[in-house]
Amino acid sequence: MEQTVFTIGHSTHQPADFLALLMQHKITAVCDVRSKPYSRLNPQFNREALRQTLTSNGIVYVFLGKELGAQSDDLSNYEDGKVQYDRLAKTELFQQGIQRVQEGMKQYRVAIMCAEKEPLECHRTILVARQLTSLGIGIQHIHATGELESHADALDRLRRLWRLPEADLFRGYEEILADACRRQEERIAYESTSAAVAGSAG
């Protein structure tokens, strides 16, 4: 199979519309990376309902929220109550999830799924996709319109959203992109009250 992984957000789609997006891009396996695979507002994407919808349409469903979710049960992955993506990415559990995606790519056309409509608002882009690209895997983000956006284009869009230059006196383009990702992580990363309390107690 090609060395490309897709990402998608279920957003508020109806099942038929979500399936249409997957079929448009010939997705044959969905990896759910939500830490909590349930939605009060969109119950059609609760884990069991989604699995049923996908499998009945010939698409494999795999839950990887434990491995690749944005939340962590390990308090050492938090700083001041906020999860730190760099720490999370280095954990054995996270790396196991990345390996499972790589194995899945050998047989399936894989889409990593989370909840957010906008890829830049989600850890699937700022955390998971960045790790996959570091391994030489191509990433294409599926938007709600069905349009594709490469990961490189998405990160450049993020740079522009943060009003950062392509380069400055001290940093090149890649360093600027890393800065944009750090800023976005700080804005969207999961915050845990219990982790903050534990940190202050320590």
JSON list of C-alpha atoms in Angstrom, two decimals:
[
{"chain": "A", "resi": 1, "resn": "MET", "atom": "CA", "xyz": [0.00, 0.00, 0.00]},
{"chain": "A", "resi": 2, "resn": "GLU", "atom": "CA", "xyz": [1.11, 3.60, -0.53]},
{"chain": "A", "resi": 3, "resn": "GLN", "atom": "CA", "xyz": [2.96, 5.37, 2.27]},
{"chain": "A", "resi": 4, "resn": "THR", "atom": "CA", "xyz": [0.15, 7.81, 2.99]},
{"chain": "A", "resi": 5, "resn": "VAL", "atom": "CA", "xyz": [-2.17, 8.16, 5.95]},
{"chain": "A", "resi": 6, "resn": "PHE", "atom": "CA", "xyz": [-5.29, 10.31, 5.90]},
{"chain": "A", "resi": 7, "resn": "THR", "atom": "CA", "xyz": [-6.89, 12.17, 8.80]},
{"chain": "A", "resi": 8, "resn": "ILE", "atom": "CA", "xyz": [-10.51, 13.16, 9.27]},
{"chain": "A", "resi": 9, "resn": "GLY", "atom": "CA", "xyz": [-12.75, 14.75, 11.89]},
{"chain": "A", "resi": 10, "resn": "HIS", "atom": "CA", "xyz": [-16.24, 13.36, 12.40]},
{"chain": "A", "resi": 11, "resn": "SER", "atom": "CA", "xyz": [-17.55, 16.82, 13.33]},
{"chain": "A", "resi": 12, "resn": "THR", "atom": "CA", "xyz": [-21.36, 16.94, 13.18]},
{"chain": "A", "resi": 13, "resn": "HIS", "atom": "CA", "xyz": [-21.68, 14.85, 10.02]},
{"chain": "A", "resi": 14, "resn": "GLN", "atom": "CA", "xyz": [-24.53, 12.48, 9.54]},
{"chain": "A", "resi": 15, "resn": "PRO", "atom": "CA", "xyz": [-23.36, 8.87, 9.07]},
{"chain": "A", "resi": 16, "resn": "ALA", "atom": "CA", "xyz": [-24.12, 8.88, 5.34]},
{"chain": "A", "resi": 17, "resn": "ASP", "atom": "CA", "xyz": [-22.12, 12.07, 4.78]},
{"chain": "A", "resi": 18, "resn": "PHE", "atom": "CA", "xyz": [-19.20, 10.78, 6.82]},
{"chain": "A", "resi": 19, "resn": "LEU", "atom": "CA", "xyz": [-19.21, 7.52, 4.87]},
{"chain": "A", "resi": 20, "resn": "ALA", "atom": "CA", "xyz": [-19.30, 9.47, 1.62]},
{"chain": "A", "resi": 21, "resn": "LEU", "atom": "CA", "xyz": [-16.12, 11.31, 2.61]},
{"chain": "A", "resi": 22, "resn": "LEU", "atom": "CA", "xyz": [-14.37, 8.05, 3.45]},
{"chain": "A", "resi": 23, "resn": "MET", "atom": "CA", "xyz": [-15.50, 6.39, 0.24]},
{"chain": "A", "resi": 24, "resn": "GLN", "atom": "CA", "xyz": [-14.54, 9.43, -1.83]},
{"chain": "A", "resi": 25, "resn": "HIS", "atom": "CA", "xyz": [-10.96, 8.86, -0.73]},
{"chain": "A", "resi": 26, "resn": "LYS", "atom": "CA", "xyz": [-11.17, 5.05, -0.80]},
{"chain": "A", "resi": 27, "resn": "ILE", "atom": "CA", "xyz": [-10.55, 4.67, 2.94]},
{"chain": "A", "resi": 28, "resn": "THR", "atom": "CA", "xyz": [-10.70, 1.04, 4.04]},
{"chain": "A", "resi": 29, "resn": "ALA", "atom": "CA", "xyz": [-9.76, 1.39, 7.74]},
{"chain": "A", "resi": 30, "resn": "VAL", "atom": "CA", "xyz": [-10.51, 4.07, 10.34]},
{"chain": "A", "resi": 31, "resn": "CYS", "atom": "CA", "xyz": [-8.30, 4.45, 13.41]},
{"chain": "A", "resi": 32, "resn": "ASP", "atom": "CA", "xyz": [-10.22, 6.26, 16.14]},
{"chain": "A", "resi": 33, "resn": "VAL", "atom": "CA", "xyz": [-7.74, 8.33, 18.21]},
{"chain": "A", "resi": 34, "resn": "ARG", "atom": "CA", "xyz": [-10.27, 9.93, 20.56]},
{"chain": "A", "resi": 35, "resn": "SER", "atom": "CA", "xyz": [-9.33, 9.29, 24.18]},
{"chain": "A", "resi": 36, "resn": "LYS", "atom": "CA", "xyz": [-13.03, 9.06, 24.97]},
{"chain": "A", "resi": 37, "resn": "PRO", "atom": "CA", "xyz": [-14.87, 7.66, 21.94]},
{"chain": "A", "resi": 38, "resn": "TYR", "atom": "CA", "xyz": [-18.28, 9.04, 22.81]},
{"chain": "A", "resi": 39, "resn": "SER", "atom": "CA", "xyz": [-20.18, 12.18, 21.87]},
{"chain": "A", "resi": 40, "resn": "ARG", "atom": "CA", "xyz": [-23.23, 13.45, 23.70]},
{"chain": "A", "resi": 41, "resn": "LEU", "atom": "CA", "xyz": [-24.04, 15.89, 20.91]},
{"chain": "A", "resi": 42, "resn": "ASN", "atom": "CA", "xyz": [-23.26, 13.47, 18.09]},
{"chain": "A", "resi": 43, "resn": "PRO", "atom": "CA", "xyz": [-24.17, 9.98, 19.38]},
{"chain": "A", "resi": 44, "resn": "GLN", "atom": "CA", "xyz": [-23.92, 8.60, 15.84]},
{"chain": "A", "resi": 45, "resn": "PHE", "atom": "CA", "xyz": [-20.17, 8.67, 16.49]},
{"chain": "A", "resi": 46, "resn": "ASN", "atom": "CA", "xyz": [-20.23, 6.79, 19.77]},
{"chain": "A", "resi": 47, "resn": "ARG", "atom": "CA", "xyz": [-17.77, 3.92, 19.52]},
{"chain": "A", "resi": 48, "resn": "GLU", "atom": "CA", "xyz": [-20.29, 1.10, 19.10]},
{"chain": "A", "resi": 49, "resn": "ALA", "atom": "CA", "xyz": [-22.53, 3.01, 16.68]},
{"chain": "A", "resi": 50, "resn": "LEU", "atom": "CA", "xyz": [-19.57, 4.09, 14.56]},
{"chain": "A", "resi": 51, "resn": "ARG", "atom": "CA", "xyz": [-18.13, 0.58, 14.48]},
{"chain": "A", "resi": 52, "resn": "GLN", "atom": "CA", "xyz": [-21.48, -0.74, 13.27]},
{"chain": "A", "resi": 53, "resn": "THR", "atom": "CA", "xyz": [-21.79, 1.95, 10.59]},
{"chain": "A", "resi": 54, "resn": "LEU", "atom": "CA", "xyz": [-18.30, 1.35, 9.27]},
{"chain": "A", "resi": 55, "resn": "THR", "atom": "CA", "xyz": [-18.20, -2.44, 9.37]},
{"chain": "A", "resi": 56, "resn": "SER", "atom": "CA", "xyz": [-21.58, -2.72, 7.67]},
{"chain": "A", "resi": 57, "resn": "ASN", "atom": "CA", "xyz": [-20.09, -0.70, 4.83]},
{"chain": "A", "resi": 58, "resn": "GLY", "atom": "CA", "xyz": [-16.91, -2.74, 4.53]},
{"chain": "A", "resi": 59, "resn": "ILE", "atom": "CA", "xyz": [-14.62, -0.37, 6.46]},
{"chain": "A", "resi": 60, "resn": "VAL", "atom": "CA", "xyz": [-12.51, -1.68, 9.35]},
{"chain": "A", "resi": 61, "resn": "TYR", "atom": "CA", "xyz": [-12.77, 0.17, 12.67]},
{"chain": "A", "resi": 62, "resn": "VAL", "atom": "CA", "xyz": [-9.85, 0.20, 15.12]},
{"chain": "A", "resi": 63, "resn": "PHE", "atom": "CA", "xyz": [-9.83, 2.03, 18.45]},
{"chain": "A", "resi": 64, "resn": "LEU", "atom": "CA", "xyz": [-6.42, 3.58, 19.21]},
{"chain": "A", "resi": 65, "resn": "GLY", "atom": "CA", "xyz": [-7.53, 6.19, 21.71]},
{"chain": "A", "resi": 66, "resn": "LYS", "atom": "CA", "xyz": [-5.58, 4.54, 24.50]},
{"chain": "A", "resi": 67, "resn": "GLU", "atom": "CA", "xyz": [-2.37, 4.64, 22.49]},
{"chain": "A", "resi": 68, "resn": "LEU", "atom": "CA", "xyz": [-2.75, 7.81, 20.41]},
{"chain": "A", "resi": 69, "resn": "GLY", "atom": "CA", "xyz": [-5.33, 9.83, 22.33]},
{"chain": "A", "resi": 70, "resn": "ALA", "atom": "CA", "xyz": [-4.73, 13.42, 23.44]},
{"chain": "A", "resi": 71, "resn": "GLN", "atom": "CA", "xyz": [-5.17, 12.56, 27.10]},
{"chain": "A", "resi": 72, "resn": "SER", "atom": "CA", "xyz": [-2.86, 10.51, 29.29]},
{"chain": "A", "resi": 73, "resn": "ASP", "atom": "CA", "xyz": [-3.27, 8.56, 32.51]},
{"chain": "A", "resi": 74, "resn": "ASP", "atom": "CA", "xyz": [0.43, 9.10, 33.24]},
{"chain": "A", "resi": 75, "resn": "LEU", "atom": "CA", "xyz": [0.84, 12.29, 35.27]},
{"chain": "A", "resi": 76, "resn": "SER", "atom": "CA", "xyz": [4.47, 12.58, 34.17]},
{"chain": "A", "resi": 77, "resn": "ASN", "atom": "CA", "xyz": [3.14, 13.60, 30.74]},
{"chain": "A", "resi": 78, "resn": "TYR", "atom": "CA", "xyz": [1.68, 16.81, 32.21]},
{"chain": "A", "resi": 79, "resn": "GLU", "atom": "CA", "xyz": [3.12, 20.19, 33.09]},
{"chain": "A", "resi": 80, "resn": "ASP", "atom": "CA", "xyz": [0.98, 22.52, 35.22]},
{"chain": "A", "resi": 81, "resn": "GLY", "atom": "CA", "xyz": [-2.00, 20.30, 34.45]},
{"chain": "A", "resi": 82, "resn": "LYS", "atom": "CA", "xyz": [-1.56, 20.42, 30.65]},
{"chain": "A", "resi": 83, "resn": "VAL", "atom": "CA", "xyz": [-0.48, 17.41, 28.63]},
{"chain": "A", "resi": 84, "resn": "GLN", "atom": "CA", "xyz": [2.87, 17.82, 26.88]},
{"chain": "A", "resi": 85, "resn": "TYR", "atom": "CA", "xyz": [2.88, 16.38, 23.38]},
{"chain": "A", "resi": 86, "resn": "ASP", "atom": "CA", "xyz": [6.64, 15.85, 23.24]},
{"chain": "A", "resi": 87, "resn": "ARG", "atom": "CA", "xyz": [6.52, 13.71, 26.38]},
{"chain": "A", "resi": 88, "resn": "LEU", "atom": "CA", "xyz": [3.46, 11.83, 25.21]},
{"chain": "A", "resi": 89, "resn": "ALA", "atom": "CA", "xyz": [5.08, 11.04, 21.86]},
{"chain": "A", "resi": 90, "resn": "LYS", "atom": "CA", "xyz": [8.05, 9.39, 23.57]},
{"chain": "A", "resi": 91, "resn": "THR", "atom": "CA", "xyz": [5.99, 6.98, 25.68]},
{"chain": "A", "resi": 92, "resn": "GLU", "atom": "CA", "xyz": [6.04, 3.28, 24.87]},
{"chain": "A", "resi": 93, "resn": "LEU", "atom": "CA", "xyz": [2.25, 3.25, 24.58]},
{"chain": "A", "resi": 94, "resn": "PHE", "atom": "CA", "xyz": [2.21, 6.04, 21.99]},
{"chain": "A", "resi": 95, "resn": "GLN", "atom": "CA", "xyz": [4.97, 4.39, 19.98]},
{"chain": "A", "resi": 96, "resn": "GLN", "atom": "CA", "xyz": [2.99, 1.14, 20.02]},
{"chain": "A", "resi": 97, "resn": "GLY", "atom": "CA", "xyz": [0.08, 3.05, 18.49]},
{"chain": "A", "resi": 98, "resn": "ILE", "atom": "CA", "xyz": [2.30, 4.49, 15.77]},
{"chain": "A", "resi": 99, "resn": "GLN", "atom": "CA", "xyz": [3.58, 0.99, 15.00]},
{"chain": "A", "resi": 100, "resn": "ARG", "atom": "CA", "xyz": [0.02, -0.32, 14.72]},
{"chain": "A", "resi": 101, "resn": "VAL", "atom": "CA", "xyz": [-0.78, 2.41, 12.20]},
{"chain": "A", "resi": 102, "resn": "GLN", "atom": "CA", "xyz": [2.32, 1.48, 10.22]},
{"chain": "A", "resi": 103, "resn": "GLU", "atom": "CA", "xyz": [1.33, -2.18, 10.24]},
{"chain": "A", "resi": 104, "resn": "GLY", "atom": "CA", "xyz": [-2.21, -1.29, 9.20]},
{"chain": "A", "resi": 105, "resn": "MET", "atom": "CA", "xyz": [-0.91, 0.70, 6.24]},
{"chain": "A", "resi": 106, "resn": "LYS", "atom": "CA", "xyz": [0.42, -2.53, 4.73]},
{"chain": "A", "resi": 107, "resn": "GLN", "atom": "CA", "xyz": [-3.11, -3.82, 4.17]},
{"chain": "A", "resi": 108, "resn": "TYR", "atom": "CA", "xyz": [-5.44, -0.84, 4.35]},
{"chain": "A", "resi": 109, "resn": "ARG", "atom": "CA", "xyz": [-5.90, 2.73, 3.21]},
{"chain": "A", "resi": 110, "resn": "VAL", "atom": "CA", "xyz": [-5.96, 4.27, 6.69]},
{"chain": "A", "resi": 111, "resn": "ALA", "atom": "CA", "xyz": [-7.68, 7.37, 8.04]},
{"chain": "A", "resi": 112, "resn": "ILE", "atom": "CA", "xyz": [-6.95, 8.60, 11.55]},
{"chain": "A", "resi": 113, "resn": "MET", "atom": "CA", "xyz": [-10.18, 9.97, 13.01]},
{"chain": "A", "resi": 114, "resn": "CYS", "atom": "CA", "xyz": [-10.88, 12.39, 15.82]},
{"chain": "A", "resi": 115, "resn": "ALA", "atom": "CA", "xyz": [-13.75, 14.76, 16.55]},
{"chain": "A", "resi": 116, "resn": "GLU", "atom": "CA", "xyz": [-12.66, 18.21, 15.39]},
{"chain": "A", "resi": 117, "resn": "LYS", "atom": "CA", "xyz": [-13.71, 19.44, 11.95]},
{"chain": "A", "resi": 118, "resn": "GLU", "atom": "CA", "xyz": [-10.60, 21.62, 11.52]},
{"chain": "A", "resi": 119, "resn": "PRO", "atom": "CA", "xyz": [-7.37, 19.58, 11.39]},
{"chain": "A", "resi": 120, "resn": "LEU", "atom": "CA", "xyz": [-5.34, 22.36, 13.01]},
{"chain": "A", "resi": 121, "resn": "GLU", "atom": "CA", "xyz": [-7.61, 22.32, 16.05]},
{"chain": "A", "resi": 122, "resn": "CYS", "atom": "CA", "xyz": [-6.85, 18.68, 16.77]},
{"chain": "A", "resi": 123, "resn": "HIS", "atom": "CA", "xyz": [-4.02, 16.59, 18.18]},
{"chain": "A", "resi": 124, "resn": "ARG", "atom": "CA", "xyz": [-4.36, 14.27, 15.18]},
{"chain": "A", "resi": 125, "resn": "THR", "atom": "CA", "xyz": [-2.45, 16.95, 13.28]},
{"chain": "A", "resi": 126, "resn": "ILE", "atom": "CA", "xyz": [-0.28, 18.66, 15.89]},
{"chain": "A", "resi": 127, "resn": "LEU", "atom": "CA", "xyz": [0.78, 15.41, 17.59]},
{"chain": "A", "resi": 128, "resn": "VAL", "atom": "CA", "xyz": [0.04, 12.21, 15.66]},
{"chain": "A", "resi": 129, "resn": "ALA", "atom": "CA", "xyz": [0.56, 13.40, 12.08]},
{"chain": "A", "resi": 130, "resn": "ARG", "atom": "CA", "xyz": [3.83, 15.10, 12.98]},
{"chain": "A", "resi": 131, "resn": "GLN", "atom": "CA", "xyz": [5.16, 11.84, 14.38]},
{"chain": "A", "resi": 132, "resn": "LEU", "atom": "CA", "xyz": [4.13, 9.93, 11.27]},
{"chain": "A", "resi": 133, "resn": "THR", "atom": "CA", "xyz": [5.73, 12.48, 8.94]},
{"chain": "A", "resi": 134, "resn": "SER", "atom": "CA", "xyz": [8.98, 12.19, 10.90]},
{"chain": "A", "resi": 135, "resn": "LEU", "atom": "CA", "xyz": [8.98, 8.53, 9.77]},
{"chain": "A", "resi": 136, "resn": "GLY", "atom": "CA", "xyz": [8.63, 9.52, 6.13]},
{"chain": "A", "resi": 137, "resn": "ILE", "atom": "CA", "xyz": [4.90, 8.82, 5.93]},
{"chain": "A", "resi": 138, "resn": "GLY", "atom": "CA", "xyz": [2.80, 11.21, 3.85]},
{"chain": "A", "resi": 139, "resn": "ILE", "atom": "CA", "xyz": [-0.26, 12.80, 5.46]},
{"chain": "A", "resi": 140, "resn": "GLN", "atom": "CA", "xyz": [-3.39, 14.09, 3.75]},
{"chain": "A", "resi": 141, "resn": "HIS", "atom": "CA", "xyz": [-6.08, 15.81, 5.79]},
{"chain": "A", "resi": 142, "resn": "ILE", "atom": "CA", "xyz": [-9.67, 15.27, 4.62]},
{"chain": "A", "resi": 143, "resn": "HIS", "atom": "CA", "xyz": [-11.75, 18.40, 5.10]},
{"chain": "A", "resi": 144, "resn": "ALA", "atom": "CA", "xyz": [-15.52, 18.45, 5.57]},
{"chain": "A", "resi": 145, "resn": "THR", "atom": "CA", "xyz": [-15.87, 19.58, 1.95]},
{"chain": "A", "resi": 146, "resn": "GLY", "atom": "CA", "xyz": [-14.04, 16.47, 0.77]},
{"chain": "A", "resi": 147, "resn": "GLU", "atom": "CA", "xyz": [-10.99, 18.48, -0.24]},
{"chain": "A", "resi": 148, "resn": "LEU", "atom": "CA", "xyz": [-7.56, 17.21, 0.69]},
{"chain": "A", "resi": 149, "resn": "GLU", "atom": "CA", "xyz": [-4.83, 19.29, 2.30]},
{"chain": "A", "resi": 150, "resn": "SER", "atom": "CA", "xyz": [-1.29, 17.99, 2.60]},
{"chain": "A", "resi": 151, "resn": "HIS", "atom": "CA", "xyz": [0.30, 18.10, 6.03]},
{"chain": "A", "resi": 152, "resn": "ALA", "atom": "CA", "xyz": [2.95, 20.52, 4.72]},
{"chain": "A", "resi": 153, "resn": "ASP", "atom": "CA", "xyz": [0.24, 22.89, 3.48]},
{"chain": "A", "resi": 154, "resn": "ALA", "atom": "CA", "xyz": [-1.65, 22.57, 6.77]},
{"chain": "A", "resi": 155, "resn": "LEU", "atom": "CA", "xyz": [1.42, 23.50, 8.79]},
{"chain": "A", "resi": 156, "resn": "ASP", "atom": "CA", "xyz": [2.14, 26.43, 6.53]},
{"chain": "A", "resi": 157, "resn": "ARG", "atom": "CA", "xyz": [-1.43, 27.58, 7.02]},
{"chain": "A", "resi": 158, "resn": "LEU", "atom": "CA", "xyz": [-0.86, 27.29, 10.76]},
{"chain": "A", "resi": 159, "resn": "ARG", "atom": "CA", "xyz": [2.26, 29.45, 10.44]},
{"chain": "A", "resi": 160, "resn": "ARG", "atom": "CA", "xyz": [0.24, 32.12, 8.68]},
{"chain": "A", "resi": 161, "resn": "LEU", "atom": "CA", "xyz": [-2.53, 31.93, 11.27]},
{"chain": "A", "resi": 162, "resn": "TRP", "atom": "CA", "xyz": [0.05, 32.71, 13.94]},
{"chain": "A", "resi": 163, "resn": "ARG", "atom": "CA", "xyz": [1.38, 35.52, 11.72]},
{"chain": "A", "resi": 164, "resn": "LEU", "atom": "CA", "xyz": [4.86, 34.05, 11.70]},
{"chain": "A", "resi": 165, "resn": "PRO", "atom": "CA", "xyz": [7.38, 34.74, 8.89]},
{"chain": "A", "resi": 166, "resn": "GLU", "atom": "CA", "xyz": [8.82, 32.02, 6.68]},
{"chain": "A", "resi": 167, "resn": "ALA", "atom": "CA", "xyz": [12.19, 32.75, 8.28]},
{"chain": "A", "resi": 168, "resn": "ASP", "atom": "CA", "xyz": [13.84, 35.36, 10.42]},
{"chain": "A", "resi": 169, "resn": "LEU", "atom": "CA", "xyz": [17.37, 36.34, 11.39]},
{"chain": "A", "resi": 170, "resn": "PHE", "atom": "CA", "xyz": [17.80, 33.45, 13.82]},
{"chain": "A", "resi": 171, "resn": "ARG", "atom": "CA", "xyz": [15.48, 30.71, 12.57]},
{"chain": "A", "resi": 172, "resn": "GLY", "atom": "CA", "xyz": [14.81, 28.85, 9.36]},
{"chain": "A", "resi": 173, "resn": "TYR", "atom": "CA", "xyz": [11.47, 27.66, 8.00]},
{"chain": "A", "resi": 174, "resn": "GLU", "atom": "CA", "xyz": [11.38, 24.35, 9.91]},
{"chain": "A", "resi": 175, "resn": "GLU", "atom": "CA", "xyz": [12.11, 26.09, 13.21]},
{"chain": "A", "resi": 176, "resn": "ILE", "atom": "CA", "xyz": [9.33, 28.57, 12.50]},
{"chain": "A", "resi": 177, "resn": "LEU", "atom": "CA", "xyz": [6.91, 25.69, 11.83]},
{"chain": "A", "resi": 178, "resn": "ALA", "atom": "CA", "xyz": [7.97, 24.02, 15.08]},
{"chain": "A", "resi": 179, "resn": "ASP", "atom": "CA", "xyz": [7.27, 27.30, 16.88]},
{"chain": "A", "resi": 180, "resn": "ALA", "atom": "CA", "xyz": [3.79, 27.47, 15.31]},
{"chain": "A", "resi": 181, "resn": "CYS", "atom": "CA", "xyz": [3.09, 23.90, 16.45]},
{"chain": "A", "resi": 182, "resn": "ARG", "atom": "CA", "xyz": [4.25, 24.67, 19.99]},
{"chain": "A", "resi": 183, "resn": "ARG", "atom": "CA", "xyz": [1.93, 27.67, 20.12]},
{"chain": "A", "resi": 184, "resn": "GLN", "atom": "CA", "xyz": [-0.98, 25.63, 18.82]},
{"chain": "A", "resi": 185, "resn": "GLU", "atom": "CA", "xyz": [-0.27, 22.83, 21.27]},
{"chain": "A", "resi": 186, "resn": "GLU", "atom": "CA", "xyz": [-0.33, 25.29, 24.14]},
{"chain": "A", "resi": 187, "resn": "ARG", "atom": "CA", "xyz": [-3.73, 26.46, 22.92]},
{"chain": "A", "resi": 188, "resn": "ILE", "atom": "CA", "xyz": [-5.42, 23.10, 22.29]},
{"chain": "A", "resi": 189, "resn": "ALA", "atom": "CA", "xyz": [-3.67, 20.53, 24.51]},
{"chain": "A", "resi": 190, "resn": "TYR", "atom": "CA", "xyz": [-5.80, 18.68, 27.03]},
{"chain": "A", "resi": 191, "resn": "GLU", "atom": "CA", "xyz": [-5.85, 20.10, 30.54]},
{"chain": "A", "resi": 192, "resn": "SER", "atom": "CA", "xyz": [-6.45, 17.92, 33.59]},
{"chain": "A", "resi": 193, "resn": "THR", "atom": "CA", "xyz": [-7.52, 19.38, 36.93]},
{"chain": "A", "resi": 194, "resn": "SER", "atom": "CA", "xyz": [-6.29, 16.29, 38.74]},
{"chain": "A", "resi": 195, "resn": "ALA", "atom": "CA", "xyz": [-2.90, 16.51, 37.04]},
{"chain": "A", "resi": 196, "resn": "ALA", "atom": "CA", "xyz": [-2.62, 20.16, 38.02]},
{"chain": "A", "resi": 197, "resn": "VAL", "atom": "CA", "xyz": [-3.47, 19.34, 41.62]},
{"chain": "A", "resi": 198, "resn": "ALA", "atom": "CA", "xyz": [-0.97, 16.48, 41.67]},
{"chain": "A", "resi": 199, "resn": "GLY", "atom": "CA", "xyz": [1.70, 18.74, 40.22]},
{"chain": "A", "resi": 200, "resn": "SER", "atom": "CA", "xyz": [1.17, 21.45, 42.81]},
{"chain": "A", "resi": 201, "resn": "ALA", "atom": "CA", "xyz": [1.18, 18.85, 45.58]},
{"chain": "A", "resi": 202, "resn": "GLY", "atom": "CA", "xyz": [4.51, 17.55, 44.36]}
]
